[in-house]
mmCIF file of C-alpha atoms in Angstrom:
data_model
loop_
_atom_site.group_PDB
_atom_site.id
_atom_site.type_symbol
_atom_site.label_atom_id
_atom_site.label_comp_id
_atom_site.label_asym_id
_atom_site.label_seq_id
_atom_site.Cartn_x
_atom_site.Cartn_y
_atom_site.Cartn_z
ATOM 1 C CA MET A 1 82.443 101.379 80.618
ATOM 2 C CA ASN A 2 85.343 102.576 82.730
ATOM 3 C CA ARG A 3 84.192 105.875 84.215
ATOM 4 C CA ARG A 4 87.626 106.586 85.670
ATOM 5 C CA ARG A 5 89.380 106.931 82.334
ATOM 6 C CA PRO A 6 87.984 110.357 81.326
ATOM 7 C CA ALA A 7 88.945 111.945 84.645
ATOM 8 C CA ALA A 8 92.334 110.268 84.631
ATOM 9 C CA LEU A 9 93.011 111.326 81.063
ATOM 10 C CA ILE A 10 92.209 114.922 81.968
ATOM 11 C CA ALA A 11 94.691 114.654 84.831
ATOM 12 C CA ALA A 12 97.284 113.067 82.577
ATOM 13 C CA ALA A 13 96.858 115.750 79.933
ATOM 14 C CA VAL A 14 97.194 118.590 82.406
ATOM 15 C CA ILE A 15 100.003 117.004 84.372
ATOM 16 C CA GLY A 16 101.836 115.490 81.433
ATOM 17 C CA ALA A 17 103.994 118.546 80.939
ATOM 18 C CA VAL A 18 105.275 118.511 84.512
ATOM 19 C CA VAL A 19 105.969 114.878 85.301
ATOM 20 C CA LEU A 20 109.557 114.910 84.106
ATOM 21 C CA VAL A 21 111.904 114.475 87.008
ATOM 22 C CA THR A 22 114.414 117.140 87.871
ATOM 23 C CA GLY A 23 117.670 115.268 87.808
ATOM 24 C CA CYS A 24 120.688 115.631 90.049
ATOM 25 C CA SER A 25 124.362 114.818 89.720
ATOM 26 C CA GLU A 26 123.989 111.972 92.217
ATOM 27 C CA GLU A 27 121.129 110.225 90.406
ATOM 28 C CA GLY A 28 121.623 106.463 90.501
ATOM 29 C CA ALA A 29 124.124 106.587 93.366
ATOM 30 C CA PRO A 30 123.388 104.499 96.467
ATOM 31 C CA VAL A 31 121.547 106.367 99.201
ATOM 32 C CA SER A 32 121.200 105.403 102.844
ATOM 33 C CA PHE A 33 118.423 106.700 105.045
ATOM 34 C CA ASP A 34 120.580 105.958 108.081
ATOM 35 C CA SER A 35 122.472 109.199 107.445
ATOM 36 C CA GLY A 36 121.165 112.639 106.611
ATOM 37 C CA PRO A 37 122.288 115.614 104.553
ATOM 38 C CA SER A 38 124.508 116.845 107.418
ATOM 39 C CA GLY A 39 126.331 113.597 108.035
ATOM 40 C CA PRO A 40 125.854 110.308 109.885
ATOM 41 C CA SER A 41 122.827 109.849 112.067
ATOM 42 C CA SER A 42 122.899 108.208 115.472
ATOM 43 C CA ALA A 43 119.530 106.639 114.809
ATOM 44 C CA ALA A 44 118.852 103.403 116.602
ATOM 45 C CA PRO A 45 120.027 100.387 114.561
ATOM 46 C CA PRO A 46 117.694 97.802 113.042
ATOM 47 C CA HIS A 47 116.633 94.874 115.161
ATOM 48 C CA ASN A 48 115.019 91.568 114.456
ATOM 49 C CA GLY A 49 111.304 92.181 114.170
ATOM 50 C CA THR A 50 108.297 90.334 112.901
ATOM 51 C CA GLY A 51 109.105 90.557 109.214
ATOM 52 C CA GLY A 52 106.782 93.493 108.678
ATOM 53 C CA THR A 53 103.732 92.183 110.512
ATOM 54 C CA PRO A 54 101.731 95.230 111.653
ATOM 55 C CA PRO A 55 102.119 95.643 115.423
ATOM 56 C CA LYS A 56 99.333 96.210 117.882
ATOM 57 C CA ASP A 57 97.877 99.706 117.643
ATOM 58 C CA ASP A 58 98.880 102.027 120.496
ATOM 59 C CA GLY A 59 96.811 105.042 119.461
ATOM 60 C CA ALA A 60 94.657 104.996 122.581
ATOM 61 C CA ALA A 61 97.706 105.056 124.840
ATOM 62 C CA ALA A 62 99.210 107.954 122.880
ATOM 63 C CA LYS A 63 96.003 109.993 123.145
ATOM 64 C CA ASN A 64 95.935 109.389 126.900
ATOM 65 C CA GLY A 65 99.299 111.053 127.312
ATOM 66 C CA ALA A 66 101.671 108.130 126.878
ATOM 67 C CA ALA A 67 104.406 108.493 124.278
ATOM 68 C CA PRO A 68 103.511 106.774 121.001
ATOM 69 C CA ARG A 69 105.407 103.552 120.479
ATOM 70 C CA THR A 70 108.243 103.800 117.991
ATOM 71 C CA MET A 71 108.896 100.791 115.796
ATOM 72 C CA LEU A 72 112.557 100.447 114.905
ATOM 73 C CA PRO A 73 113.405 99.178 111.407
ATOM 74 C CA THR A 74 112.790 95.466 111.230
ATOM 75 C CA GLY A 75 114.961 94.782 108.177
ATOM 76 C CA PRO A 76 116.021 93.448 105.850
ATOM 77 C CA LYS A 77 117.303 96.711 104.427
ATOM 78 C CA ALA A 78 116.351 97.549 100.852
ATOM 79 C CA GLU A 79 118.859 98.927 98.367
ATOM 80 C CA PHE A 80 117.896 102.512 97.524
ATOM 81 C CA THR A 81 119.490 104.625 94.820
ATOM 82 C CA THR A 82 119.224 108.392 94.516
ATOM 83 C CA GLN A 83 116.432 109.649 92.279
ATOM 84 C CA SER A 84 116.856 113.349 93.039
ATOM 85 C CA SER A 85 117.547 115.849 95.804
ATOM 86 C CA ILE A 86 115.595 118.804 97.154
ATOM 87 C CA GLY A 87 116.962 122.140 98.292
ATOM 88 C CA ASP A 88 117.771 121.159 101.875
ATOM 89 C CA GLY A 89 119.966 118.267 100.763
ATOM 90 C CA THR A 90 117.496 115.479 101.549
ATOM 91 C CA LYS A 91 117.171 112.848 98.866
ATOM 92 C CA ILE A 92 114.388 110.966 97.155
ATOM 93 C CA GLY A 93 115.457 107.340 96.871
ATOM 94 C CA VAL A 94 114.048 104.540 94.753
ATOM 95 C CA THR A 95 114.060 100.781 95.128
ATOM 96 C CA THR A 96 112.422 97.809 93.451
ATOM 97 C CA LEU A 97 110.104 95.903 95.771
ATOM 98 C CA LYS A 98 109.239 92.268 95.206
ATOM 99 C CA GLY A 99 106.040 92.090 97.207
ATOM 100 C CA PRO A 100 106.129 88.868 99.256
ATOM 101 C CA LYS A 101 102.404 88.998 99.978
ATOM 102 C CA SER A 102 101.022 90.271 96.673
ATOM 103 C CA GLY A 103 103.557 88.633 94.378
ATOM 104 C CA PHE A 104 103.808 91.911 92.443
ATOM 105 C CA THR A 105 107.138 93.589 91.718
ATOM 106 C CA GLY A 106 107.299 97.345 91.242
ATOM 107 C CA LYS A 107 109.224 100.497 92.076
ATOM 108 C CA VAL A 108 108.806 102.507 95.252
ATOM 109 C CA TRP A 109 110.232 105.996 95.826
ATOM 110 C CA VAL A 110 110.793 107.295 99.363
ATOM 111 C CA TRP A 111 111.736 110.643 100.897
ATOM 112 C CA ALA A 112 112.549 111.273 104.553
ATOM 113 C CA PRO A 113 112.426 114.842 105.940
ATOM 114 C CA ALA A 114 115.447 116.558 107.469
ATOM 115 C CA GLN A 115 113.990 116.097 110.975
ATOM 116 C CA TYR A 116 114.269 112.330 110.561
ATOM 117 C CA PHE A 117 118.067 112.639 110.736
ATOM 118 C CA GLU A 118 118.219 115.077 113.659
ATOM 119 C CA GLU A 119 119.750 113.772 116.865
ATOM 120 C CA LYS A 120 116.813 114.891 119.006
ATOM 121 C CA TYR A 121 114.494 112.591 117.026
ATOM 122 C CA GLN A 122 116.884 109.634 116.856
ATOM 123 C CA ASN A 123 114.630 107.474 119.046
ATOM 124 C CA SER A 124 111.291 108.566 117.619
ATOM 125 C CA GLY A 125 109.061 107.162 114.958
ATOM 126 C CA PHE A 126 107.767 109.345 112.111
ATOM 127 C CA PRO A 127 104.367 109.501 110.421
ATOM 128 C CA VAL A 128 104.104 108.015 106.937
ATOM 129 C CA LEU A 129 102.241 109.469 103.949
ATOM 130 C CA ILE A 130 101.748 107.134 100.973
ATOM 131 C CA ALA A 131 101.365 109.435 97.945
ATOM 132 C CA LEU A 132 99.576 108.124 94.856
ATOM 133 C CA PRO A 133 99.370 109.693 91.382
ATOM 134 C CA GLY A 134 96.499 110.075 88.951
ATOM 135 C CA GLY A 135 96.426 108.462 85.544
ATOM 136 C CA ASN A 136 98.000 105.045 85.152
ATOM 137 C CA GLY A 137 100.784 105.717 87.637
ATOM 138 C CA TYR A 138 103.055 103.338 85.757
ATOM 139 C CA PRO A 139 105.981 102.942 85.277
ATOM 140 C CA LYS A 140 106.503 106.052 87.417
ATOM 141 C CA ASN A 141 104.706 107.829 90.215
ATOM 142 C CA TYR A 142 104.790 111.512 89.304
ATOM 143 C CA TRP A 143 105.019 112.608 92.953
ATOM 144 C CA MET A 144 108.636 111.393 92.950
ATOM 145 C CA GLY A 145 109.620 114.363 90.767
ATOM 146 C CA THR A 146 110.838 117.578 92.372
ATOM 147 C CA ASP A 147 108.873 119.731 89.896
ATOM 148 C CA LEU A 148 105.584 119.370 91.796
ATOM 149 C CA LYS A 149 107.333 120.469 95.005
ATOM 150 C CA LEU A 150 105.519 118.017 97.252
ATOM 151 C CA GLN A 151 108.566 117.136 99.329
ATOM 152 C CA SER A 152 109.997 120.661 99.460
ATOM 153 C CA SER A 153 106.575 122.012 100.438
ATOM 154 C CA ILE A 154 106.222 119.501 103.284
ATOM 155 C CA ALA A 155 109.737 120.442 104.385
ATOM 156 C CA GLU A 156 108.731 124.119 104.589
ATOM 157 C CA TRP A 157 105.268 123.498 106.066
ATOM 158 C CA SER A 158 106.772 121.320 108.809
ATOM 159 C CA LYS A 159 108.852 124.299 109.958
ATOM 160 C CA THR A 160 105.800 126.542 110.312
ATOM 161 C CA GLY A 161 103.385 124.041 111.844
ATOM 162 C CA LYS A 162 101.288 123.502 108.721
ATOM 163 C CA SER A 163 102.386 119.885 108.409
ATOM 164 C CA LEU A 164 104.027 117.067 110.287
ATOM 165 C CA PRO A 165 107.417 115.990 108.917
ATOM 166 C CA PHE A 166 106.083 112.992 107.013
ATOM 167 C CA ILE A 167 108.083 110.197 105.453
ATOM 168 C CA VAL A 168 106.654 110.292 101.920
ATOM 169 C CA VAL A 169 106.303 106.940 100.128
ATOM 170 C CA MET A 170 105.480 106.830 96.408
ATOM 171 C CA PRO A 171 104.760 103.381 94.935
ATOM 172 C CA VAL A 172 103.672 102.680 91.378
ATOM 173 C CA LEU A 173 99.871 102.706 91.232
ATOM 174 C CA ASN A 174 99.159 100.010 88.623
ATOM 175 C CA PRO A 175 101.093 97.007 87.288
ATOM 176 C CA ASP A 176 100.922 98.241 83.682
ATOM 177 C CA ALA A 177 99.699 101.147 81.552
ATOM 178 C CA LYS A 178 96.782 99.232 80.016
ATOM 179 C CA HIS A 179 94.221 99.101 82.813
ATOM 180 C CA TYR A 180 93.232 100.580 86.150
ATOM 181 C CA TYR A 181 93.221 98.024 88.949
ATOM 182 C CA ASP A 182 91.474 100.236 91.546
ATOM 183 C CA GLY A 183 94.211 99.467 94.082
ATOM 184 C CA SER A 184 92.397 96.192 94.696
ATOM 185 C CA ASP A 185 92.813 92.432 94.589
ATOM 186 C CA ILE A 186 90.669 91.853 91.512
ATOM 187 C CA PRO A 187 90.259 88.081 91.012
ATOM 188 C CA GLY A 188 92.728 86.758 88.462
ATOM 189 C CA GLN A 189 94.769 89.995 88.413
ATOM 190 C CA PRO A 190 97.868 91.268 90.233
ATOM 191 C CA LYS A 191 96.981 91.846 93.882
ATOM 192 C CA MET A 192 97.348 95.618 93.939
ATOM 193 C CA GLY A 193 95.285 95.986 97.123
ATOM 194 C CA THR A 194 97.693 93.746 99.021
ATOM 195 C CA TRP A 195 100.663 95.488 97.406
ATOM 196 C CA MET A 196 99.425 98.921 98.459
ATOM 197 C CA THR A 197 98.225 98.215 102.001
ATOM 198 C CA GLU A 198 100.622 95.469 103.097
ATOM 199 C CA ASP A 199 103.769 95.091 100.982
ATOM 200 C CA VAL A 200 104.525 98.803 100.651
ATOM 201 C CA PRO A 201 103.994 99.543 104.391
ATOM 202 C CA ASP A 202 106.089 96.482 105.252
ATOM 203 C CA LEU A 203 108.921 97.928 103.137
ATOM 204 C CA VAL A 204 108.697 101.155 105.105
ATOM 205 C CA ARG A 205 108.675 99.346 108.441
ATOM 206 C CA ALA A 206 111.722 97.360 107.353
ATOM 207 C CA ASN A 207 113.761 100.492 106.617
ATOM 208 C CA PHE A 208 112.470 103.392 108.727
ATOM 209 C CA ARG A 209 111.474 104.326 112.255
ATOM 210 C CA THR A 210 107.686 104.402 112.241
ATOM 211 C CA PHE A 211 104.817 104.307 114.719
ATOM 212 C CA ALA A 212 103.046 101.178 115.902
ATOM 213 C CA SER A 213 99.732 103.022 115.815
ATOM 214 C CA ARG A 214 97.605 103.420 112.705
ATOM 215 C CA ASP A 215 97.561 107.104 113.731
ATOM 216 C CA GLY A 216 101.003 107.277 112.145
ATOM 217 C CA TRP A 217 99.859 106.106 108.693
ATOM 218 C CA ALA A 218 97.982 107.963 105.948
ATOM 219 C CA PHE A 219 97.415 108.114 102.196
ATOM 220 C CA MET A 220 97.418 111.018 99.771
ATOM 221 C CA GLY A 221 96.314 110.704 96.159
ATOM 222 C CA SER A 222 94.936 112.576 93.180
ATOM 223 C CA SER A 223 92.249 111.440 90.706
ATOM 224 C CA SER A 224 92.526 107.645 90.373
ATOM 225 C CA GLY A 225 95.159 107.679 93.136
ATOM 226 C CA GLY A 226 92.721 109.632 95.289
ATOM 227 C CA PHE A 227 90.229 106.814 94.886
ATOM 228 C CA VAL A 228 92.813 104.199 95.879
ATOM 229 C CA GLY A 229 93.847 106.171 98.970
ATOM 230 C CA LEU A 230 90.227 106.744 99.993
ATOM 231 C CA LYS A 231 89.298 103.112 99.474
ATOM 232 C CA SER A 232 92.403 101.816 101.247
ATOM 233 C CA VAL A 233 91.744 103.813 104.417
ATOM 234 C CA LEU A 234 88.079 102.815 104.511
ATOM 235 C CA LYS A 235 88.855 99.153 103.831
ATOM 236 C CA ARG A 236 91.791 98.912 106.246
ATOM 237 C CA PRO A 237 91.035 101.340 109.094
ATOM 238 C CA ASP A 238 92.959 98.956 111.313
ATOM 239 C CA LEU A 239 96.129 100.021 109.500
ATOM 240 C CA PHE A 240 95.508 103.599 108.332
ATOM 241 C CA LYS A 241 93.967 106.653 109.976
ATOM 242 C CA ALA A 242 93.642 109.305 107.285
ATOM 243 C CA VAL A 243 93.675 110.248 103.611
ATOM 244 C CA ILE A 244 93.943 113.327 101.436
ATOM 245 C CA ALA A 245 91.767 112.498 98.422
ATOM 246 C CA SER A 246 92.169 115.130 95.695
ATOM 247 C CA GLY A 247 89.749 115.205 92.777
ATOM 248 C CA PRO A 248 88.974 111.552 93.519
ATOM 249 C CA ASP A 249 86.769 109.025 91.845
ATOM 250 C CA ILE A 250 84.264 107.657 94.347
ATOM 251 C CA VAL A 251 83.378 104.151 93.147
ATOM 252 C CA PRO A 252 85.439 101.261 91.705
ATOM 253 C CA ASP A 253 84.983 101.121 87.948
ATOM 254 C CA SER A 254 87.808 99.105 86.412
ATOM 255 C CA PRO A 255 86.541 96.941 83.526
ATOM 256 C CA LEU A 256 88.534 94.117 85.093
ATOM 257 C CA TRP A 257 85.781 93.756 87.722
ATOM 258 C CA ALA A 258 83.463 92.209 85.102
ATOM 259 C CA GLY A 259 81.933 89.058 86.553
ATOM 260 C CA HIS A 260 83.068 89.903 90.095
ATOM 261 C CA GLU A 261 80.280 92.125 91.431
ATOM 262 C CA ALA A 262 80.599 90.993 95.063
ATOM 263 C CA GLU A 263 84.339 91.657 95.142
ATOM 264 C CA GLN A 264 83.832 95.007 93.430
ATOM 265 C CA GLN A 265 81.319 96.149 96.032
ATOM 266 C CA ALA A 266 83.699 95.008 98.772
ATOM 267 C CA ASN A 267 86.046 97.705 97.458
ATOM 268 C CA ASN A 268 83.431 100.447 97.123
ATOM 269 C CA PRO A 269 84.122 103.462 99.399
ATOM 270 C CA GLU A 270 80.373 104.085 99.755
ATOM 271 C CA LYS A 271 79.776 100.575 101.085
ATOM 272 C CA LEU A 272 82.892 100.657 103.250
ATOM 273 C CA ALA A 273 81.984 104.014 104.799
ATOM 274 C CA GLN A 274 78.504 102.774 105.663
ATOM 275 C CA GLU A 275 79.992 99.692 107.294
ATOM 276 C CA LEU A 276 82.178 101.905 109.488
ATOM 277 C CA ILE A 277 79.167 104.007 110.445
ATOM 278 C CA ASP A 278 77.087 100.943 111.256
ATOM 279 C CA GLY A 279 79.945 99.412 113.246
ATOM 280 C CA LYS A 280 80.670 102.702 115.049
ATOM 281 C CA GLY A 281 84.286 102.856 114.033
ATOM 282 C CA PRO A 282 87.184 102.951 114.082
ATOM 283 C CA GLU A 283 87.385 106.653 113.335
ATOM 284 C CA VAL A 284 88.930 107.776 110.052
ATOM 285 C CA ALA A 285 89.792 111.262 108.780
ATOM 286 C CA LEU A 286 88.956 111.916 105.117
ATOM 287 C CA ALA A 287 90.260 115.199 103.713
ATOM 288 C CA PHE A 288 88.849 115.913 100.261
ATOM 289 C CA GLN A 289 90.295 118.493 97.875
ATOM 290 C CA VAL A 290 88.571 119.715 94.714
ATOM 291 C CA GLY A 291 89.319 122.629 92.404
ATOM 292 C CA THR A 292 86.316 124.898 91.792
ATOM 293 C CA LYS A 293 86.706 124.286 88.041
ATOM 294 C CA GLU A 294 86.306 120.509 88.433
ATOM 295 C CA GLY A 295 82.668 120.644 87.447
ATOM 296 C CA THR A 296 81.836 116.934 87.475
ATOM 297 C CA VAL A 297 83.901 116.066 90.540
ATOM 298 C CA VAL A 298 82.587 118.636 93.021
ATOM 299 C CA PRO A 299 78.994 117.323 93.245
ATOM 300 C CA LYS A 300 80.160 113.712 93.612
ATOM 301 C CA VAL A 301 82.447 114.594 96.489
ATOM 302 C CA ARG A 302 79.784 116.752 98.158
ATOM 303 C CA LYS A 303 77.260 113.929 97.886
ATOM 304 C CA PHE A 304 79.676 111.467 99.497
ATOM 305 C CA ILE A 305 80.389 113.869 102.358
ATOM 306 C CA ASP A 306 76.698 114.647 102.901
ATOM 307 C CA THR A 307 75.782 110.951 102.925
ATOM 308 C CA TYR A 308 78.672 109.358 104.802
ATOM 309 C CA GLY A 309 80.404 112.169 106.692
ATOM 310 C CA LYS A 310 79.044 111.249 110.106
ATOM 311 C CA GLY A 311 79.823 109.139 113.152
ATOM 312 C CA PRO A 312 83.350 107.747 112.866
ATOM 313 C CA VAL A 313 83.773 109.055 109.308
ATOM 314 C CA LYS A 314 85.259 112.522 109.825
ATOM 315 C CA THR A 315 85.422 114.607 106.664
ATOM 316 C CA ARG A 316 86.732 117.952 105.479
ATOM 317 C CA LEU A 317 86.419 119.608 102.052
ATOM 318 C CA GLN A 318 89.027 122.016 100.698
ATOM 319 C CA LEU A 319 87.650 123.921 97.703
ATOM 320 C CA ILE A 320 90.559 125.396 95.755
ATOM 321 C CA PRO A 321 89.542 128.654 93.998
ATOM 322 C CA GLY A 322 90.168 128.447 90.256
ATOM 323 C CA GLY A 323 91.648 124.995 90.685
ATOM 324 C CA THR A 324 91.529 122.384 87.937
ATOM 325 C CA HIS A 325 92.110 118.629 87.855
ATOM 326 C CA ASN A 326 95.896 118.660 88.255
ATOM 327 C CA ALA A 327 98.653 118.071 90.774
ATOM 328 C CA HIS A 328 99.750 121.701 91.092
ATOM 329 C CA THR A 329 96.222 122.617 92.187
ATOM 330 C CA TYR A 330 96.269 119.916 94.846
ATOM 331 C CA VAL A 331 99.638 120.905 96.325
ATOM 332 C CA LYS A 332 98.296 124.444 96.576
ATOM 333 C CA GLY A 333 95.230 123.159 98.432
ATOM 334 C CA MET A 334 97.378 121.196 100.850
ATOM 335 C CA GLY A 335 99.153 124.392 101.835
ATOM 336 C CA GLU A 336 95.846 126.221 102.288
ATOM 337 C CA GLY A 337 94.644 124.009 105.119
ATOM 338 C CA THR A 338 94.459 120.354 104.166
ATOM 339 C CA MET A 339 97.879 119.323 105.472
ATOM 340 C CA GLU A 340 97.358 121.157 108.735
ATOM 341 C CA TRP A 341 94.013 119.414 109.331
ATOM 342 C CA ILE A 342 95.379 115.969 108.491
ATOM 343 C CA SER A 343 98.452 116.541 110.652
ATOM 344 C CA LYS A 344 96.255 117.248 113.667
ATOM 345 C CA GLN A 345 94.688 113.781 113.271
ATOM 346 C CA MET A 346 98.029 112.001 113.375
ATOM 347 C CA LEU A 347 101.025 111.281 115.591
ATOM 348 C CA ALA A 348 104.020 113.615 115.574
ATOM 349 C CA PRO A 349 107.641 112.630 116.176
ATOM 350 C CA VAL A 350 108.676 113.014 119.811
ATOM 351 C CA PRO A 351 111.979 114.790 120.577
ATOM 352 C CA SER A 352 114.304 113.420 123.235
ATOM 353 C CA SER A 353 113.950 115.057 126.615
#
């Protein structure tokens, strides 16, 4: 029995009324992330790179006082069209990605903060936050709508020091609305683990200034998306440093795992966390968020933290008073401390001297 479905259905029922996207007059028009809301940017042009191959991590150098290494866009450039705009004029763009490594084709929405286009940051990389929805997350990712105020909140928090100015990336979560794929490469199914941890980041590296270090890469997700973000960071700590897991499921439970017990356990956050502890790293930062009215979720999250929150597995729990299993609750929690904690674990853009 799929234990994720009840939680995801609760999320879908609560969130269903708010997932409609606030449109804008420019919807469908081409959008370039080489220019910002105030005009052309003097950002460094793309150069021939490694086709999206993750570069060597420079986190240690950055922590020792050296400037973090910026990765210029490798290309080829994707074609983005405008999905919507937020109050400061920045745009949420959407493109269709044909994943060269996973073989899966799906939509990806991206938003870059106003700071990305400022001249003083023209030579700096920016941290990336891959935001995942609850429910089926297909054919849309509800974080791409302006109604939940994720992007506008990050824009405001980044001005007051509560958040870094993240590039927010919002891929579809599943390849269809029939099953949950646990963000994993389930044998015989679309390779959603490869899509999420390799193809989507490669798209970002091809089109944006990012950091070479894993300290510039994080996930954020709610419910089933919280599970995928949590699992992805624990399974690929070489690529990602942190996650905000809101109301998450803890173990993989897609019915598609039937007959593949070994592969299923290889995607189990409990097993992956223990492996990191036993191997003494690398360090990861897991920020959990749970509403106080999420009766069945709270004890599961507390148990995970009590059991695995040690050694290289750094954890934090944000209990949201009166919060329920929905996206509005989780954005509220981010503003109450989660985003600030995560931001302190990651690399910030470096202004020109």
